[in-house]
mmCIF file of C-alpha atoms in Angstrom:
data_model
loop_
_atom_site.group_PDB
_atom_site.id
_atom_site.type_symbol
_atom_site.label_atom_id
_atom_site.label_comp_id
_atom_site.label_asym_id
_atom_site.label_seq_id
_atom_site.Cartn_x
_atom_site.Cartn_y
_atom_site.Cartn_z
ATOM 1 C CA MET A 1064 -10.467 -20.463 15.843
ATOM 2 C CA ALA A 1065 -12.883 -19.315 14.340
ATOM 3 C CA ASN A 1066 -13.204 -15.948 15.992
ATOM 4 C CA ALA A 1067 -9.637 -14.953 15.962
ATOM 5 C CA THR A 1068 -8.353 -11.791 14.386
ATOM 6 C CA ILE A 1069 -5.330 -9.697 14.303
ATOM 7 C CA HIS A 1070 -5.211 -6.011 14.963
ATOM 8 C CA ILE A 1071 -3.673 -3.961 12.428
ATOM 9 C CA ASP A 1072 -2.493 -0.533 12.195
ATOM 10 C CA VAL A 1073 -1.759 1.291 9.136
ATOM 11 C CA VAL A 1074 0.196 5.104 9.758
ATOM 12 C CA SER A 1075 2.176 6.886 7.723
ATOM 13 C CA ALA A 1076 4.656 9.926 8.700
ATOM 14 C CA GLU A 1077 1.513 12.510 8.401
ATOM 15 C CA GLU A 1078 -1.233 10.145 10.177
ATOM 16 C CA ALA A 1079 -2.876 7.124 11.599
ATOM 17 C CA ILE A 1080 -4.979 5.878 8.272
ATOM 18 C CA TYR A 1081 -6.535 2.339 9.960
ATOM 19 C CA SER A 1082 -6.740 0.714 13.483
ATOM 20 C CA GLY A 1083 -8.728 -1.851 13.819
ATOM 21 C CA GLU A 1084 -9.457 -5.644 14.163
ATOM 22 C CA ALA A 1085 -9.301 -7.905 11.297
ATOM 23 C CA GLU A 1086 -9.309 -11.106 9.963
ATOM 24 C CA PHE A 1087 -6.755 -11.110 7.248
ATOM 25 C CA VAL A 1088 -4.621 -8.684 5.813
ATOM 26 C CA VAL A 1089 -2.851 -9.069 2.156
ATOM 27 C CA LEU A 1090 -0.241 -6.046 1.394
ATOM 28 C CA PRO A 1091 2.692 -5.762 -1.104
ATOM 29 C CA GLY A 1092 5.744 -7.585 0.248
ATOM 30 C CA GLU A 1093 9.363 -7.137 -1.450
ATOM 31 C CA ALA A 1094 9.134 -10.883 -2.552
ATOM 32 C CA GLY A 1095 5.781 -10.710 -3.646
ATOM 33 C CA GLU A 1096 2.126 -10.624 -2.135
ATOM 34 C CA LEU A 1097 1.715 -11.245 1.624
ATOM 35 C CA GLY A 1098 -1.246 -12.828 3.526
ATOM 36 C CA ILE A 1099 -1.416 -12.021 7.093
ATOM 37 C CA TYR A 1100 -3.667 -14.395 9.440
ATOM 38 C CA PRO A 1101 -4.349 -14.140 12.899
ATOM 39 C CA ARG A 1102 -1.215 -15.399 14.989
ATOM 40 C CA HIS A 1103 1.249 -15.238 11.756
ATOM 41 C CA THR A 1104 4.951 -16.019 12.466
ATOM 42 C CA PRO A 1105 6.890 -12.926 13.679
ATOM 43 C CA LEU A 1106 8.159 -11.124 10.487
ATOM 44 C CA ILE A 1107 9.769 -7.589 9.454
ATOM 45 C CA THR A 1108 10.105 -7.088 5.529
ATOM 46 C CA ARG A 1109 10.020 -4.105 3.776
ATOM 47 C CA ILE A 1110 6.683 -3.214 1.048
ATOM 48 C CA LYS A 1111 6.628 -2.233 -2.076
ATOM 49 C CA PRO A 1112 4.039 0.341 -3.563
ATOM 50 C CA GLY A 1113 0.527 -1.112 -3.991
ATOM 51 C CA THR A 1114 -2.731 -1.879 -2.083
ATOM 52 C CA VAL A 1115 -3.059 -2.894 1.502
ATOM 53 C CA GLU A 1116 -6.591 -4.937 1.621
ATOM 54 C CA ILE A 1117 -8.263 -5.269 5.302
ATOM 55 C CA THR A 1118 -10.697 -7.990 5.885
ATOM 56 C CA PRO A 1119 -12.333 -6.594 9.032
ATOM 57 C CA ALA A 1120 -13.555 -8.867 11.570
ATOM 58 C CA GLY A 1121 -17.169 -9.441 11.628
ATOM 59 C CA GLY A 1122 -17.490 -9.078 8.101
ATOM 60 C CA GLY A 1123 -18.118 -5.577 6.008
ATOM 61 C CA ASP A 1124 -16.170 -4.144 2.835
ATOM 62 C CA LYS A 1125 -12.748 -5.021 2.765
ATOM 63 C CA GLU A 1126 -10.532 -1.634 3.573
ATOM 64 C CA LEU A 1127 -8.269 -0.700 0.797
ATOM 65 C CA ILE A 1128 -5.231 1.306 1.299
ATOM 66 C CA PHE A 1129 -2.621 2.830 -1.092
ATOM 67 C CA VAL A 1130 0.641 2.389 0.510
ATOM 68 C CA ALA A 1131 3.743 4.046 -1.196
ATOM 69 C CA GLY A 1132 6.133 1.452 0.401
ATOM 70 C CA GLY A 1133 7.309 1.379 3.768
ATOM 71 C CA ILE A 1134 7.900 -1.546 6.398
ATOM 72 C CA LEU A 1135 6.061 -4.293 7.736
ATOM 73 C CA GLU A 1136 5.974 -5.787 11.341
ATOM 74 C CA VAL A 1137 4.064 -9.042 12.048
ATOM 75 C CA GLN A 1138 3.558 -10.121 15.622
ATOM 76 C CA PRO A 1139 0.819 -12.593 16.709
ATOM 77 C CA LYS A 1140 -1.881 -10.746 17.573
ATOM 78 C CA VAL A 1141 -0.865 -7.173 15.706
ATOM 79 C CA THR A 1142 0.400 -6.004 12.588
ATOM 80 C CA THR A 1143 1.813 -2.611 11.817
ATOM 81 C CA VAL A 1144 2.496 -1.254 8.541
ATOM 82 C CA LEU A 1145 4.571 1.906 8.465
ATOM 83 C CA ALA A 1146 4.059 3.616 5.336
ATOM 84 C CA ASP A 1147 6.107 6.094 3.352
ATOM 85 C CA THR A 1148 2.982 7.448 2.291
ATOM 86 C CA ALA A 1149 -0.564 5.746 2.745
ATOM 87 C CA ILE A 1150 -3.844 6.715 0.924
ATOM 88 C CA ARG A 1151 -7.305 5.436 1.732
ATOM 89 C CA GLY A 1152 -8.909 4.103 -1.255
ATOM 90 C CA ALA A 1153 -11.686 6.215 -1.079
ATOM 91 C CA ASP A 1154 -9.195 9.122 -1.039
ATOM 92 C CA LEU A 1155 -7.673 8.223 -4.208
ATOM 93 C CA ASP A 1156 -7.662 10.812 -7.070
ATOM 94 C CA GLU A 1157 -7.470 9.087 -10.390
ATOM 95 C CA ALA A 1158 -7.407 12.300 -12.218
ATOM 96 C CA LYS A 1159 -4.265 13.837 -9.865
ATOM 97 C CA ALA A 1160 -2.259 10.235 -10.330
ATOM 98 C CA ASN A 1161 -2.698 10.259 -14.189
ATOM 99 C CA GLU A 1162 -1.505 14.128 -14.384
ATOM 100 C CA ALA A 1163 1.605 13.542 -12.134
ATOM 101 C CA LEU A 1164 2.373 9.977 -14.061
ATOM 102 C CA GLN A 1165 2.537 12.509 -17.314
ATOM 103 C CA LYS A 1166 4.891 14.481 -15.528
ATOM 104 C CA ALA A 1167 6.881 11.726 -14.272
ATOM 105 C CA GLU A 1168 7.372 10.065 -17.686
ATOM 106 C CA GLU A 1169 8.110 13.799 -19.111
ATOM 107 C CA ALA A 1170 10.883 13.944 -16.372
ATOM 108 C CA ARG A 1171 12.403 10.678 -17.564
ATOM 109 C CA ARG A 1172 12.437 11.720 -20.795
ATOM 110 C CA ASN A 1173 14.246 14.908 -19.700
ATOM 111 C CA ALA A 1174 16.778 13.418 -16.871
ATOM 112 C CA LYS A 1175 20.585 13.855 -17.651
ATOM 113 C CA ASP A 1176 22.004 11.342 -15.251
ATOM 114 C CA LYS A 1177 21.775 8.061 -13.797
ATOM 115 C CA GLN A 1178 20.743 9.384 -10.246
ATOM 116 C CA GLU A 1179 17.805 11.538 -11.434
ATOM 117 C CA ILE A 1180 16.543 8.450 -13.747
ATOM 118 C CA ALA A 1181 16.399 6.465 -10.713
ATOM 119 C CA VAL A 1182 14.428 8.758 -8.762
ATOM 120 C CA VAL A 1183 12.019 9.163 -11.540
ATOM 121 C CA GLU A 1184 11.544 5.643 -12.477
ATOM 122 C CA GLY A 1185 10.992 4.869 -8.777
ATOM 123 C CA GLU A 1186 8.188 7.455 -8.757
ATOM 124 C CA LEU A 1187 6.608 5.853 -12.013
ATOM 125 C CA ALA A 1188 6.565 3.022 -10.518
ATOM 126 C CA MET A 1189 4.355 4.435 -7.004
ATOM 127 C CA LEU A 1190 2.335 6.426 -9.789
ATOM 128 C CA ALA A 1191 1.648 2.822 -11.719
ATOM 129 C CA ALA A 1192 0.919 0.954 -8.372
ATOM 130 C CA GLN A 1193 -1.383 4.033 -6.976
ATOM 131 C CA LEU A 1194 -3.237 3.674 -10.407
ATOM 132 C CA ALA A 1195 -3.365 -0.107 -10.372
ATOM 133 C CA ALA A 1196 -4.919 0.853 -6.383
ATOM 134 C CA ILE A 1197 -7.585 2.695 -8.067
ATOM 135 C CA ARG A 1198 -8.442 0.413 -10.872
ATOM 136 C CA ARG A 1199 -8.990 -2.462 -8.133
ATOM 137 C CA LEU A 1200 -11.004 -0.425 -5.854
ATOM 138 C CA ARG A 1201 -13.493 0.586 -8.832
ATOM 139 C CA LYS A 1202 -14.150 -2.879 -9.566
ATOM 140 C CA ARG A 1203 -16.032 -3.382 -6.555
#
């Protein structure tokens, strides 16, 4: 069992972000953080904005990928993350995220109805998660 791995695919509508063997995967489930090991019980659940952390097979640096929500499917040998948006940790831009956060906060102040407020609140949550992912990456 020491050599057990799981294949992980992280894809977005735009592109395949990651595909490879991993020893462990951590990601933001709707009800809290999920840890996936090889031979995990099958599972399908929604994920919320946050960081997917992949521990590659054979060691090496962990791969961090920001996802803006989506679906997780776990099978005994394959884990698939179908993300609304996915960005490799190295490609995250803190200045752009802060600028987008300021614009979203201004949009929230100017929002007129409940639907508009709800849309802006969702965007704010996604941007806050993206900035948290950037800070987490910087700590490494």
